[in-house]
PDB file of C-alpha atoms in Angstrom:
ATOM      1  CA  UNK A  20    -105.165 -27.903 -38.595  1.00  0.00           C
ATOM      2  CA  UNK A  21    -105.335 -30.278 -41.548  1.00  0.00           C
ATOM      3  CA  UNK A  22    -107.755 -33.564 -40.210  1.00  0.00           C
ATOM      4  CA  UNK A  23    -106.190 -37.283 -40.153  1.00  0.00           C
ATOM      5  CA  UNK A  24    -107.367 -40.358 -39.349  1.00  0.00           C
ATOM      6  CA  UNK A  25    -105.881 -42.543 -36.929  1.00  0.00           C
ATOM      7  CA  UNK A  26    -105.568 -46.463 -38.032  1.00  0.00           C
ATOM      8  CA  UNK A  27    -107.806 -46.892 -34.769  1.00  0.00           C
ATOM      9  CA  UNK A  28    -110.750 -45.274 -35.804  1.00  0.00           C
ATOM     10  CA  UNK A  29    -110.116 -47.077 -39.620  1.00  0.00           C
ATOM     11  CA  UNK A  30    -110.300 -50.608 -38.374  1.00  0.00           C
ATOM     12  CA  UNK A  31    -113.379 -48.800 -36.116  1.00  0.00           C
ATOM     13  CA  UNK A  32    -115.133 -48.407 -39.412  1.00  0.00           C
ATOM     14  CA  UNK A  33    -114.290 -51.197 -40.898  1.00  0.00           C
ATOM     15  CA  UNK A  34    -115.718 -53.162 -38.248  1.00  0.00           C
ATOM     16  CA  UNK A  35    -118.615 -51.178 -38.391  1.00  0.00           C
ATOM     17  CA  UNK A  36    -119.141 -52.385 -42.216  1.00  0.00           C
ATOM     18  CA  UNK A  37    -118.451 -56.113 -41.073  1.00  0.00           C
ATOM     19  CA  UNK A  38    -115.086 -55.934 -42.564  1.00  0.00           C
ATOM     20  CA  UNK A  39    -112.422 -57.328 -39.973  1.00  0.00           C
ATOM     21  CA  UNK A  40    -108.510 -56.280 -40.809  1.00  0.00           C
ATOM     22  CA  UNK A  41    -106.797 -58.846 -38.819  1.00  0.00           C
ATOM     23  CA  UNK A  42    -103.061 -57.588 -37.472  1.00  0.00           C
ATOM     24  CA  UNK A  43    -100.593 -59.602 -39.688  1.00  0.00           C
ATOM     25  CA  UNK A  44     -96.964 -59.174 -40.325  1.00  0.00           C
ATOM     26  CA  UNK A  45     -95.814 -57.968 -43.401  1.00  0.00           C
ATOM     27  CA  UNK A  46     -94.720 -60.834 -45.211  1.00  0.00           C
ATOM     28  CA  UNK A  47     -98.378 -62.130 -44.740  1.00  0.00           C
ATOM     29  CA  UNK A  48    -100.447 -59.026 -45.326  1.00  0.00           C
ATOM     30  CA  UNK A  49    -102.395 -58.034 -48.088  1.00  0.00           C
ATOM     31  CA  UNK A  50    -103.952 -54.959 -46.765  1.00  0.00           C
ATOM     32  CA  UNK A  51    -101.474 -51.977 -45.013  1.00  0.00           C
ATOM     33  CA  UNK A  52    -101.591 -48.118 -43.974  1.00  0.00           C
ATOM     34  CA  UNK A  53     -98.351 -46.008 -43.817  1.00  0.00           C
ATOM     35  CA  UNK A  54     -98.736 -43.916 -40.686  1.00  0.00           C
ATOM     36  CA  UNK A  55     -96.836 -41.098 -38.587  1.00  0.00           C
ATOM     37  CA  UNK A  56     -95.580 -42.241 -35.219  1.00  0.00           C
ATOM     38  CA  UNK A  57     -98.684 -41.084 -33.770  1.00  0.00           C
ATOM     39  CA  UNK A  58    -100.748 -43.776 -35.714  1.00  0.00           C
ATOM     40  CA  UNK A  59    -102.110 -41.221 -38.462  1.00  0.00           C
ATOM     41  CA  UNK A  60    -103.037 -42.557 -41.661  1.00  0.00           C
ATOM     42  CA  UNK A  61    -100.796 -41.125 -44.126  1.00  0.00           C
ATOM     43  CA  UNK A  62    -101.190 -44.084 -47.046  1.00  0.00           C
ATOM     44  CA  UNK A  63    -103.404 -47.356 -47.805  1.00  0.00           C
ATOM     45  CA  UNK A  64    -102.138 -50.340 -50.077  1.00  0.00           C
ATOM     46  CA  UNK A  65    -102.984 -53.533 -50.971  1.00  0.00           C
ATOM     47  CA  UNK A  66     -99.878 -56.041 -50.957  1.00  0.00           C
ATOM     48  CA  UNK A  67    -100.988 -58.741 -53.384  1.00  0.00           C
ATOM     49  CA  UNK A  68     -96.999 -59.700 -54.043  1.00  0.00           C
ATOM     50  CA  UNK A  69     -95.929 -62.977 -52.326  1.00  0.00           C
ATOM     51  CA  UNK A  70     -94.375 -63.129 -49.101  1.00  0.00           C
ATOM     52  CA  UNK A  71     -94.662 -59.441 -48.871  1.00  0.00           C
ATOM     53  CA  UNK A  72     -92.582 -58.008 -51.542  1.00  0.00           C
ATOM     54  CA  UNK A  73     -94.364 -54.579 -51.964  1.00  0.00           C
ATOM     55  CA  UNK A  74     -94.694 -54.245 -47.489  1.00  0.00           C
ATOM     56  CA  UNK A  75     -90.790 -54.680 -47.115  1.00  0.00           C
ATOM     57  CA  UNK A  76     -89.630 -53.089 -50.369  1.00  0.00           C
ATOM     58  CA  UNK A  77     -91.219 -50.053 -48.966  1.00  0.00           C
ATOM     59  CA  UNK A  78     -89.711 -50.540 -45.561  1.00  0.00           C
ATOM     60  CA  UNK A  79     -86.458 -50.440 -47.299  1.00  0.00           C
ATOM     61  CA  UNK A  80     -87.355 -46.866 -48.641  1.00  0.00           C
ATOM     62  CA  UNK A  81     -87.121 -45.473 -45.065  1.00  0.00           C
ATOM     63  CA  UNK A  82     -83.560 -45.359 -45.916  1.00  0.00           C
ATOM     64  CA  UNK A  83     -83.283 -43.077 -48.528  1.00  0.00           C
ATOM     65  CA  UNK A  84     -82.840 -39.610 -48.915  1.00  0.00           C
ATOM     66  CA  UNK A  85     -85.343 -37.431 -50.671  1.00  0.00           C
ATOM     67  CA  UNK A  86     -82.704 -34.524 -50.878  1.00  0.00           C
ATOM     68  CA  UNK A  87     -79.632 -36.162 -52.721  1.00  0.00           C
ATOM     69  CA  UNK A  88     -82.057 -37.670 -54.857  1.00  0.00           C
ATOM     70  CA  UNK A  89     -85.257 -38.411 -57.074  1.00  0.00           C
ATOM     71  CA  UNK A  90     -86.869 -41.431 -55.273  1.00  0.00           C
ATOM     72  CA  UNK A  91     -90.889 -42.010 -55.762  1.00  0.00           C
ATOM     73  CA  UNK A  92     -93.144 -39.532 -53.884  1.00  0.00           C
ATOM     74  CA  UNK A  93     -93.757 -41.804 -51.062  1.00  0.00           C
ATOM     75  CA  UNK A  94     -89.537 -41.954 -50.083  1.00  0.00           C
ATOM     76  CA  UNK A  95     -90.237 -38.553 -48.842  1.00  0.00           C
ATOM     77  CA  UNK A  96     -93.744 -39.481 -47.507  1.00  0.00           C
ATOM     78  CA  UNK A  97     -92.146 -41.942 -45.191  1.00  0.00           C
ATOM     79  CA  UNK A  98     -88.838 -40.255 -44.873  1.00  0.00           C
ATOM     80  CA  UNK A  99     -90.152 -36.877 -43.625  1.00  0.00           C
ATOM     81  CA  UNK A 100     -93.401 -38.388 -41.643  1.00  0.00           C
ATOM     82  CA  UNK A 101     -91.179 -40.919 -39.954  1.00  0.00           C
ATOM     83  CA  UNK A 102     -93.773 -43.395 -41.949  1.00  0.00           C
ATOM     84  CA  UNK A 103     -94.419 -46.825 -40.135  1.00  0.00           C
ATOM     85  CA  UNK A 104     -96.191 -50.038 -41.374  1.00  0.00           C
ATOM     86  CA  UNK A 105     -99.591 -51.277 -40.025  1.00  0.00           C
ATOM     87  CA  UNK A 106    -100.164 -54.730 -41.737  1.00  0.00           C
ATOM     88  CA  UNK A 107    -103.175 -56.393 -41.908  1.00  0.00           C
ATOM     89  CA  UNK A 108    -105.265 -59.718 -43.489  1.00  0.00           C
ATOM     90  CA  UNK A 109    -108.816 -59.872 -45.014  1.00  0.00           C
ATOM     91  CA  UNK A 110    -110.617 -62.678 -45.092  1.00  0.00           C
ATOM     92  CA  UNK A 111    -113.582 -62.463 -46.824  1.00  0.00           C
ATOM     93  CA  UNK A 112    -115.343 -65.303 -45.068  1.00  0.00           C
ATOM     94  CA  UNK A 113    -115.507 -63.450 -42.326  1.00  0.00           C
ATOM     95  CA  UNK A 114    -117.403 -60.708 -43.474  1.00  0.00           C
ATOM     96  CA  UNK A 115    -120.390 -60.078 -41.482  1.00  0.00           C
ATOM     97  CA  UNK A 116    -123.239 -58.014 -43.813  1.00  0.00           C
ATOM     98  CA  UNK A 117    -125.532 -57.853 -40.798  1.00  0.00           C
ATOM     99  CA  UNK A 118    -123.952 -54.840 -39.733  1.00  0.00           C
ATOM    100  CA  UNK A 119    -124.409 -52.739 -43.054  1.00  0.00           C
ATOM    101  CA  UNK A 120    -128.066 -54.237 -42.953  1.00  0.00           C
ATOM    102  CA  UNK A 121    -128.232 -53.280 -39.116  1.00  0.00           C
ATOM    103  CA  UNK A 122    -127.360 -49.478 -40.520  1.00  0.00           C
ATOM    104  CA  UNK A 123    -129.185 -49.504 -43.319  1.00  0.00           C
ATOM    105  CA  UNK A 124    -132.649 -50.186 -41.599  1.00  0.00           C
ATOM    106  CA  UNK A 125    -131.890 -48.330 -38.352  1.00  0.00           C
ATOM    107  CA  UNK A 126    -131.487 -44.990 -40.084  1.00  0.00           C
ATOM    108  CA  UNK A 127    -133.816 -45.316 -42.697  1.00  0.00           C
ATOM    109  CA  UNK A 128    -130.965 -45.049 -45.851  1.00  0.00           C
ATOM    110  CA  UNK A 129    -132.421 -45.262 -49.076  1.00  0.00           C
ATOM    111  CA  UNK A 130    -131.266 -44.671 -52.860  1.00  0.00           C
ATOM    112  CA  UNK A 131    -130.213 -46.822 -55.888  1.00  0.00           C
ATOM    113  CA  UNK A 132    -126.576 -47.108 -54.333  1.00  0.00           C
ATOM    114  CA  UNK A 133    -128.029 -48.425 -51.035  1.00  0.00           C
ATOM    115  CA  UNK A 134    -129.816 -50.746 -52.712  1.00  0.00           C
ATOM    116  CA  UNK A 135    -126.537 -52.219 -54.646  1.00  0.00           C
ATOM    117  CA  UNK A 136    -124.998 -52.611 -51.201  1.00  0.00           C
ATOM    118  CA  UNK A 137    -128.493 -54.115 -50.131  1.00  0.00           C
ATOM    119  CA  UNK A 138    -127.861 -56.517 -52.812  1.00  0.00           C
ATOM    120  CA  UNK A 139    -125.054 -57.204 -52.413  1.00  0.00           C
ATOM    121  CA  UNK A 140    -125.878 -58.164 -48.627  1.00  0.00           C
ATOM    122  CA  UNK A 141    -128.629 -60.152 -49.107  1.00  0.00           C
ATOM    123  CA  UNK A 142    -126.690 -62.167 -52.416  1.00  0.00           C
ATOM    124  CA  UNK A 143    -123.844 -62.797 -49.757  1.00  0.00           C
ATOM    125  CA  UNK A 144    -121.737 -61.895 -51.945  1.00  0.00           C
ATOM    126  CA  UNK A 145    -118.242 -60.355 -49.814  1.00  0.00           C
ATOM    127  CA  UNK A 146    -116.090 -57.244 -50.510  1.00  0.00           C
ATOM    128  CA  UNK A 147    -113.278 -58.138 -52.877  1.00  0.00           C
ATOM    129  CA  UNK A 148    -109.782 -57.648 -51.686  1.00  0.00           C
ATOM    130  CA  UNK A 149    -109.626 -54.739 -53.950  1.00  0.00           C
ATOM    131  CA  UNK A 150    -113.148 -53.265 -53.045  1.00  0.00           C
ATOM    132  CA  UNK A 151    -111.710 -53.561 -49.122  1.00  0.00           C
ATOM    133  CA  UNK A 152    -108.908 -51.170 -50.254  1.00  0.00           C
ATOM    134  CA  UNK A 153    -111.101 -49.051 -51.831  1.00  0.00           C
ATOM    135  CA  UNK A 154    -113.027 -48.471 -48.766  1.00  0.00           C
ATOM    136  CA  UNK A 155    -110.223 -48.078 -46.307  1.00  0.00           C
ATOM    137  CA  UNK A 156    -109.123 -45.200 -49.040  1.00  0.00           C
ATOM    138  CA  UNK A 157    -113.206 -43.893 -49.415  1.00  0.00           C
ATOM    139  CA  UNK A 158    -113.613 -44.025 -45.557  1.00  0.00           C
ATOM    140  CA  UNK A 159    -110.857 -41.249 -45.537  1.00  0.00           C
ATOM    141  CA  UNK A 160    -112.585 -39.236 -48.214  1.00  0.00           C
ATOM    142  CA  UNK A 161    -115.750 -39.223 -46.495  1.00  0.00           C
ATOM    143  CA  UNK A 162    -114.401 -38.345 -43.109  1.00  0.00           C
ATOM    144  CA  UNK A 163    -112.851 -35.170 -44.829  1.00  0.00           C
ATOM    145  CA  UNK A 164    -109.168 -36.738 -43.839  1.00  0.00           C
ATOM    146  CA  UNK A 165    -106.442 -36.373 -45.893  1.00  0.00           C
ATOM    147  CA  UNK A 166    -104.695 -39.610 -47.531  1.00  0.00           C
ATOM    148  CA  UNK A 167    -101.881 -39.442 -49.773  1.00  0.00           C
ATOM    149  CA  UNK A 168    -103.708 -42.069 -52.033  1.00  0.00           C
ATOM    150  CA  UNK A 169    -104.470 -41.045 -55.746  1.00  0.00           C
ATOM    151  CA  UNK A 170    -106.090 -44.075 -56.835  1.00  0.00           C
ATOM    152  CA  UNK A 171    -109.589 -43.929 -55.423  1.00  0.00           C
ATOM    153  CA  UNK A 172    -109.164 -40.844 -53.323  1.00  0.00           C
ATOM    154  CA  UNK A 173    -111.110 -38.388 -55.730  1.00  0.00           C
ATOM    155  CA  UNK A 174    -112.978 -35.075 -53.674  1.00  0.00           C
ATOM    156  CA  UNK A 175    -115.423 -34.832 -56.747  1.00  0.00           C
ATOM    157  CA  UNK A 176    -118.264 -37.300 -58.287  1.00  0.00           C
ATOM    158  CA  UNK A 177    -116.604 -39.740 -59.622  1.00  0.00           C
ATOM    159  CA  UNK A 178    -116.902 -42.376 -57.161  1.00  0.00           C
ATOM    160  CA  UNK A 179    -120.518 -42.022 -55.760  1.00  0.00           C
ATOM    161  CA  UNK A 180    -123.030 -45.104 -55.925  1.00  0.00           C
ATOM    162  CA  UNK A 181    -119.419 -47.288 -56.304  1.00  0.00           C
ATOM    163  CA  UNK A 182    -120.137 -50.108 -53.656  1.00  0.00           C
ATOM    164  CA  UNK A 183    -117.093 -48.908 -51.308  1.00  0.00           C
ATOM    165  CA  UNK A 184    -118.011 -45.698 -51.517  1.00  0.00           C
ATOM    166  CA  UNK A 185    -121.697 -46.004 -50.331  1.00  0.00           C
ATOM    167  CA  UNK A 186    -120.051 -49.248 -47.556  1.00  0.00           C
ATOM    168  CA  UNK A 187    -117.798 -46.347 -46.534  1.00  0.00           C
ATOM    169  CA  UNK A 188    -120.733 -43.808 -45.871  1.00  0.00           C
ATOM    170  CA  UNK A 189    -123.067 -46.502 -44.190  1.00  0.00           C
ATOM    171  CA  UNK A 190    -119.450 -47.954 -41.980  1.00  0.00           C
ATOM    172  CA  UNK A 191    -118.926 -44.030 -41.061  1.00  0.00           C
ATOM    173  CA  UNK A 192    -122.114 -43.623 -39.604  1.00  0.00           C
ATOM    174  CA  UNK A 193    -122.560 -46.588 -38.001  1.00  0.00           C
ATOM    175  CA  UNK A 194    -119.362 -45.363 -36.173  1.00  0.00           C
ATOM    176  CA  UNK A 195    -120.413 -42.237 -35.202  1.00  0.00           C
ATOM    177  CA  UNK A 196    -123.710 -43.743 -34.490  1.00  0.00           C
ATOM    178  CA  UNK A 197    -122.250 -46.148 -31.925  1.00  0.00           C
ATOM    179  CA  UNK A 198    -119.658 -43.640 -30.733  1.00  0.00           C
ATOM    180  CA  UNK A 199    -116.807 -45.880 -31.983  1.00  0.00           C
ATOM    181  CA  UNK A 200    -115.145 -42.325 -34.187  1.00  0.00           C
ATOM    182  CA  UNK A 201    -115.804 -38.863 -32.787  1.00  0.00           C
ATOM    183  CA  UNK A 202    -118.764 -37.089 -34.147  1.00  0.00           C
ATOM    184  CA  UNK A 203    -118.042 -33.677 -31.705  1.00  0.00           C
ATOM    185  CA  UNK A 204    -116.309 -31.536 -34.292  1.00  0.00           C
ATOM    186  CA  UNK A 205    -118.930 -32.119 -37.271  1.00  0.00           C
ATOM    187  CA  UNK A 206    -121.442 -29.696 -37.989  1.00  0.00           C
ATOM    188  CA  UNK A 207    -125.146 -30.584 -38.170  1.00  0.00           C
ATOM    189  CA  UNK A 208    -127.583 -28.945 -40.216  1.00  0.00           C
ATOM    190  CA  UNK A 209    -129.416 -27.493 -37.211  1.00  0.00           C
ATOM    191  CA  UNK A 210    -126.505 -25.498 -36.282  1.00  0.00           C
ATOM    192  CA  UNK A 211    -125.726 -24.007 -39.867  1.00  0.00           C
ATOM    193  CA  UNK A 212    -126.914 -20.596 -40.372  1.00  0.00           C
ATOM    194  CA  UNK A 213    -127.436 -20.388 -44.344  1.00  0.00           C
ATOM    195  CA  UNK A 214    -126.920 -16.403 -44.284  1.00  0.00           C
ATOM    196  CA  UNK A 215    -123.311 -17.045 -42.762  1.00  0.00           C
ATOM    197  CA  UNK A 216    -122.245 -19.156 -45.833  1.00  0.00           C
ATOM    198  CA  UNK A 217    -123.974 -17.700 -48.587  1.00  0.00           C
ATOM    199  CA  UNK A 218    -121.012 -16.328 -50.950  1.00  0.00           C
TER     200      UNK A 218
END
């Protein structure tokens, strides 16, 4: 079975990177997931429109029928996962660095896209709105979860040493770390047997 990530353990991780998504309605959000009724992430957005334009133009979509017509992609993401809404707020006064720094020292992480997050720490300098999404969309990505996001979801290169990228990496194993997101079911490099997976 395919893996998905439930909005639980996203605003785990996102507290784990000192990044607190506050529950908001839609009209006053500027951060959302689309998820099935069991809470799986299915989508991430960023509602920038005023007084929630993009949250409840989308909420409208529910409506429509993906076979008696050509709608956007996400009609029949919604329509056939029975998509709901999970709103949320950033502030970024309220980001707290100390936790990335917390991560960063107590397992020893190192590298030149460490050390722009470092920088970024120490210069107190928040996540953007936009960087926030990013994250949400990277914490997915580096989970191995599937999201339904193009923007910012690439498998390959592409994003690595990008500042949500590396935040996501640090958040996710500060997480597991913790025990805030379930760590069971991933392999460690003790337990790999190089013969097995050699092509």
């Amino acid at each position: 079975m395919a893996k998905l990530m439930t909005v639980d353990d996203l605003t785990k991780i996102a507290d784990s990177a000192g990044i607190p998504l506050v529950p908001s309605s839609p009209i006053e959000c500027d951060l959302y997931v689309i998820a099935d009724r069991e809470g799986n992430c299915l989508y991430v957005g960023q509602s920038a429109s005023q007084e929630g334009g993009r949250v409840l133009y989308e909420i409208s979509l529910r409506h429509k029928d993906p076979t008696t017509a050509i709608h956007s992609g996400i009609v029949a993401l919604m329509v056939e996962n029975d998509g709901v809404h999970y709103a949320w707020r950033y502030d970024s006064d309220s980001f707290d660095g100390s936790r990335l720094d917390e991560v960063i020292s107590g397992q020893h992480w190192e590298g030149e896209a460490v050390d722009t997050v470092q920088r970024r720490v120490d210069s107190r300098n928040p996540p953007t709105l936009y960087e926030v999404e990013e994250f949400l969309i990277r914490s997915h990505v580096r989970t191995g979860c599937l999201i339904a996001n193009s923007q910012h979801a690439s498998q390959w290169d592409g994003p690595v040493g990008r500042f949500p990228d590396t935040v996501a990496a640090l958040a996710i194993d500060a997480a597991r770390l913790s025990g805030d997101i379930d760590a069971s079911n991933l392999p460690h490099l003790g337990d790999l047997d190089a013969q097995k997976y050699q092509p």
